[in-house]
Structures are given as C-alpha cells and as structure tokens.
Amino acid sequence: MKKILSAIALICCASGAMAQYHSQVWSPDCGDGTYTNPVLYADYSDPDVCAVGDDYFLTASSFNCIPGLPILHSRDLVNWEIIGHALQEQEPKEIFDKPQHGKGVWAPAIRHHNDTLYIYWGDPDQGIFMVKAALPLNAPERMGEWSKPLCVIPGKGMIDPCPLWDTDGRCYLVNGWAASRAGFNSVLTVRELSADGTHAIGLPRIVFDGGQENHTSEGPKFYKRDGYYWIMCPAGGVAMGWQLAMRSRSPYGPYEWQRVMWQGKTDINGPHQGAWVHTACGEDWFLHFNDKGAYGRVVYLQPIDWSSGWPMMGNNGEPYATYRKPKANSQGPIAKGQESDEFSDGQLGLQWQWHANYHESYGMPTAYGCYRLYTADLPEGFKSLWDVPNLLLQKPAAPRFVATAKMRFASKGDGQYGGLVMMGRDYSALVVLRQGDSFLLQRHTCMGADEGKAEAQQTLVTLPPTDRDTIPYSPAIYLDLYLRVTVRDGQCTFAYSPDGRRFKDAGEPFAMRQGKWIGAKFGFVAERREPQGNRGWLDVDWIRITK
C-alpha cells in the first residue's frame, strides 16, 4: 500500500509541477507590487491593446508567420498569456504558401464594439483587412471563433489602420502609407467606414503630414476623449523614433500635435508605437515597443499623466525601466511563460509559428507524447532555409536562456536531415544528416540568407545509428540525440549529447540576427535533399527553456 501511495504522490507532484510551470528566464512581475520592463521580452512588434472590463487583449504584427495575429490576455497589463491566434491562414494561398518575409500582417489594431472584438490590419500589397469574434463583457473564456479575413479596402500601400466607432454610431478609419508601395509616407489619412466597419463610404483625407520634423509618421491609433479626437502616432523610425499625440475637435482635423515620449537620458531607444489603455480602475497606461535588434521589438508599459491636457508618458516623457503595477479589480496570475513544450497533450503550444501557411505534411502532434516533423522537399535551386516554409519556430522570450531538445531522427534515405535552428537573415542550425549507414552531425550556417547567399555546411562528427528497422519494407535507421542552443545576449553556442547529461560543443559561436521586420526565432528544421522515396521524420519529445 505504501508503494502505491508513494507512486500516486509522485504522479501528483509531477502533474502539479507541470501545472505550475513558470518561466525561468523572464518574469516582469517583481512580486512586490512593481514590475520591470519589458513586460514582454519577445518580438510582439507594433502592439495594440484594448480593454474589455477588467480584461486586456493584445495583438501584434505577425507578417508572414502562421498562425498569425496572436491574441494575448492579461488582467493587469504586466502578466500576459497567449490564448490563441486570429489568423490561421493567409491568402492568396499561392503566394503565402511560400515564405513572404516582411509581407502579410502589418501593425494591427484591436477594438471592442457591440460585444465583438475586431482586428484591422494592413497588407501593404493587397489592402486593409478585418476579422472579428464575439466576446461578451468580462468573458475571455467565451470568445467566439474568428471570422475569415474580409478585405475592407483593396489597394496597395495602405498600412497600419485603426477604426474608431464614434458616440453617434459612425465609424472612422485612420491609416498610414508605405513609401515602398505607395511612393510616399509620413502622412496619415482618415475616411469614414460603414457603421458595421466592413467597407469605406467616404474618401480619404490627409489629416497629418509629418514632413521632415516628424518623418516616418505611421502606426496611428484612433481614440476619443472629452470631446477631442485623438491620434497616437509614432515617428522617427523603428530604432530611434519617438511618440506623438495629436488632437482635434473633428475626426478630419486639423490636428495639433505634441511629442509625448522619447528616449531622453534613458537607455531605452526608440520608445514608441503602441496602445493607450484606459482601465476599469480609471488609470491610463501606454504599451509600446523598443527595438532590441536580433531579439526584435519587445513590449514596455508606461503610465500616462494627463495633468497638462496631453498624455505625457513615463517620467515626464522619458520611459520608466521599473514602476508600480496598474491598479486592478481582480488580480490575475503571474505570467507562467510559454516557452518549453512537452508535446504531450496532442496540441502544439501557442508559441509556435511556421514561416508560411501550414500544411499537414509538415508535421503533426502524435499520440506518443511527441511532435513529428516530416522531412520536406527543399525548393528547386535551394540556397538556404530562407526559402523553406516548414520551419517550426518560436520567439526568444529573454536575452539569456538555454533551449534543450530531446529528439529521435528517423531517416529513410540519404540526404534527409533534421535538428535545431536559430533563424534570421543570418542563421545557423545543428542537424543530423544521413549518409549511407551513418549520421553526420553538421552545422548549416548562412550569412546573408536574405540576400540570396548559400549556406555553408560543416561536418563535426560521424554518429552510428541508435536503432534500425529489421523488416525490409522501406526501412529506416534512427538516431536518438539531445540538441542544445545556449543564448547569451545575442551570442549562440550549440551542443549535443547522446544521453542528455554530458554535452559537447558543436562548432563555433554564432551571432543571432533578426529576420525581415521580425526578431530571430529558434526551433526545428526537417528537410530532404532528394524528393524521392519515403520521407524521414524528426520526433521531438520535448524542448525545455532554462537559465
């Protein structure tokens, strides 16, 4: 009986440990009523947030990554959890079934209107789109299914749209313009939409021209307060920009403007572009991004002071690194982190994304407590993984961490390979590749993948199979291995181990580099050089993110 009780206790402890998983690598909540920025040390660029009672919902740019339009939920603006995605596939499929770096979803806006959440975004090559989902007040668990994307305004060059439903029921839309498509930028336009927000019923008017003084004015967000129409707008560019606020008695302007946040004497470069939130407790806060280079654009939280009549952010315009937490009617849980994945419940963790529209042949969860990635055919004229759609990746969630994965690779033919990759404009992967009756442990590295450069391959060691099929029907050979990448302030080192205890370094250190409009991402790759015969596969038992 004691043995049975002990076994039950161990099972309960193990289950409790999994249920109580907390990030080892980043937590913004200091536990004493204060927080440390960034509240999200992950690439949620161009964040927007809306308040629905005591609940807050955040979305961000997702570009070509799928699923797109991440939905994060919080009760205190500090601790955030991914609860889903609003976009499962991008169209046209013939375009987005292949990687389209930097295209797709730009700077979305999320709003709550008539018990419905709306998200608008600009695709710079196609137009302005919208999706929506039912959301009763204070009931995030009852969020409905997101609709299919609707093209609200077709056209090229329109970006960063944001709707405003006025008190009389009329709906207005503000948006920016991309010089790379339209041939001009730094201007904001407003037009009227139908009351249901589905199509334009008015022509656009220029309401603000940033000119040289506020060049690269973009990413506008539309609000109304005390009879004024407010547009919050970044300017000055991603890395070194500032935040503007502008107001008018008419949605069509003219608008007077003021700078309300800038770097100042802090080390927080380019603090701008984000969301003004008025809480149920009557406070005002601003969530914005800060460019962290290879880590992408991470999310900061600042208080707003309206005493001057203008929304001065942070410490009289300069961002805080730490501050007291927002007041809340009901305290939500401290963020658990969504980084590690045991792949044990038949679901892929919400932190994962593909580099193009997902196809079931790329990979699926299994009933065996692992996620299986099949080796995909490399594209014709292959030079680098920049052109490969079946990369399963997640955002780094801290400046320093260790990612260790336990995996089994099954190969049914020469040239099939799989492993762990740190992906960006430059990338490096630690993989095992079948050659004859053995596996080669290799580093595949490309410097300038976005420029069409070819990857270099370095063989580190030859490894014998762990197992092999004995029945001669399409036999495979297998290799059980642990792969690891250690990240320290943008520098990566790779290692491998046959038993998960003793790791050996695998090649030279590698410097992370961001992708196109996104930060570097890490995860799994599984490919084959010869598009014939049966595919091999990579079974990932787990990946664990530690200090």
Tab-separated table of N, CA and C in Angstrom, residues 65-68 86-93 96-97 105 121 148-149 356-359:
chain	number	residue	atom	x	y	z
A	65	CYS	N	4.274	34.991	-40.710
A	65	CYS	CA	4.295	33.842	-39.799
A	65	CYS	C	2.866	33.375	-39.486
A	66	ILE	N	2.693	32.046	-39.473
A	66	ILE	CA	1.374	31.435	-39.287
A	66	ILE	C	1.440	30.377	-38.200
A	67	PRO	N	0.437	30.318	-37.284
A	67	PRO	CA	-0.733	31.187	-37.232
A	67	PRO	C	-0.343	32.623	-36.905
A	68	GLY	N	-1.143	33.562	-37.421
A	68	GLY	CA	-0.836	34.975	-37.277
A	68	GLY	C	-1.815	35.682	-36.362
A	86	ALA	N	-5.806	34.876	-34.298
A	86	ALA	CA	-6.990	35.255	-35.070
A	86	ALA	C	-6.872	34.906	-36.544
A	87	LEU	N	-5.695	34.491	-36.988
A	87	LEU	CA	-5.477	34.220	-38.412
A	87	LEU	C	-4.774	32.875	-38.569
A	88	GLN	N	-5.463	31.913	-39.163
A	88	GLN	CA	-4.909	30.573	-39.338
A	88	GLN	C	-4.276	30.358	-40.706
A	89	GLU	N	-4.581	31.237	-41.642
A	89	GLU	CA	-4.043	31.083	-42.995
A	89	GLU	C	-4.116	32.430	-43.698
A	90	GLN	N	-3.107	32.713	-44.524
A	90	GLN	CA	-3.096	33.961	-45.283
A	90	GLN	C	-3.405	33.676	-46.743
A	91	GLU	N	-4.119	34.594	-47.341
A	91	GLU	CA	-4.464	34.493	-48.758
A	91	GLU	C	-3.887	35.684	-49.508
A	92	PRO	N	-3.610	35.505	-50.813
A	92	PRO	CA	-3.832	34.330	-51.657
A	92	PRO	C	-2.885	33.179	-51.278
A	93	LYS	N	-3.425	31.963	-51.239
A	93	LYS	CA	-2.630	30.817	-50.836
A	93	LYS	C	-1.441	30.601	-51.753
A	96	PHE	N	1.163	32.959	-50.187
A	96	PHE	CA	1.578	32.770	-48.797
A	96	PHE	C	1.821	31.319	-48.413
A	97	ASP	N	1.679	30.390	-49.350
A	97	ASP	CA	2.131	29.019	-49.087
A	97	ASP	C	3.659	28.933	-49.135
A	105	VAL	N	0.824	40.591	-42.514
A	105	VAL	CA	0.122	41.358	-41.486
A	105	VAL	C	1.021	42.444	-40.906
A	121	TRP	N	-5.965	45.250	-40.007
A	121	TRP	CA	-4.544	45.354	-40.329
A	121	TRP	C	-4.370	45.711	-41.796
A	148	LYS	N	-13.349	34.714	-41.122
A	148	LYS	CA	-12.359	34.731	-42.191
A	148	LYS	C	-12.037	36.185	-42.546
A	149	PRO	N	-10.827	36.450	-43.000
A	149	PRO	CA	-10.460	37.840	-43.311
A	149	PRO	C	-11.363	38.451	-44.373
A	356	ALA	N	5.337	30.063	-43.182
A	356	ALA	CA	4.384	30.237	-44.278
A	356	ALA	C	3.111	29.521	-43.857
A	357	ASN	N	2.112	29.497	-44.715
A	357	ASN	CA	0.900	28.752	-44.408
A	357	ASN	C	1.245	27.306	-44.071
A	358	TYR	N	0.586	26.804	-43.045
A	358	TYR	CA	0.830	25.434	-42.587
A	358	TYR	C	0.198	24.423	-43.529
A	359	HIS	N	0.916	23.333	-43.766
A	359	HIS	CA	0.376	22.176	-44.490
A	359	HIS	C	0.568	20.959	-43.600
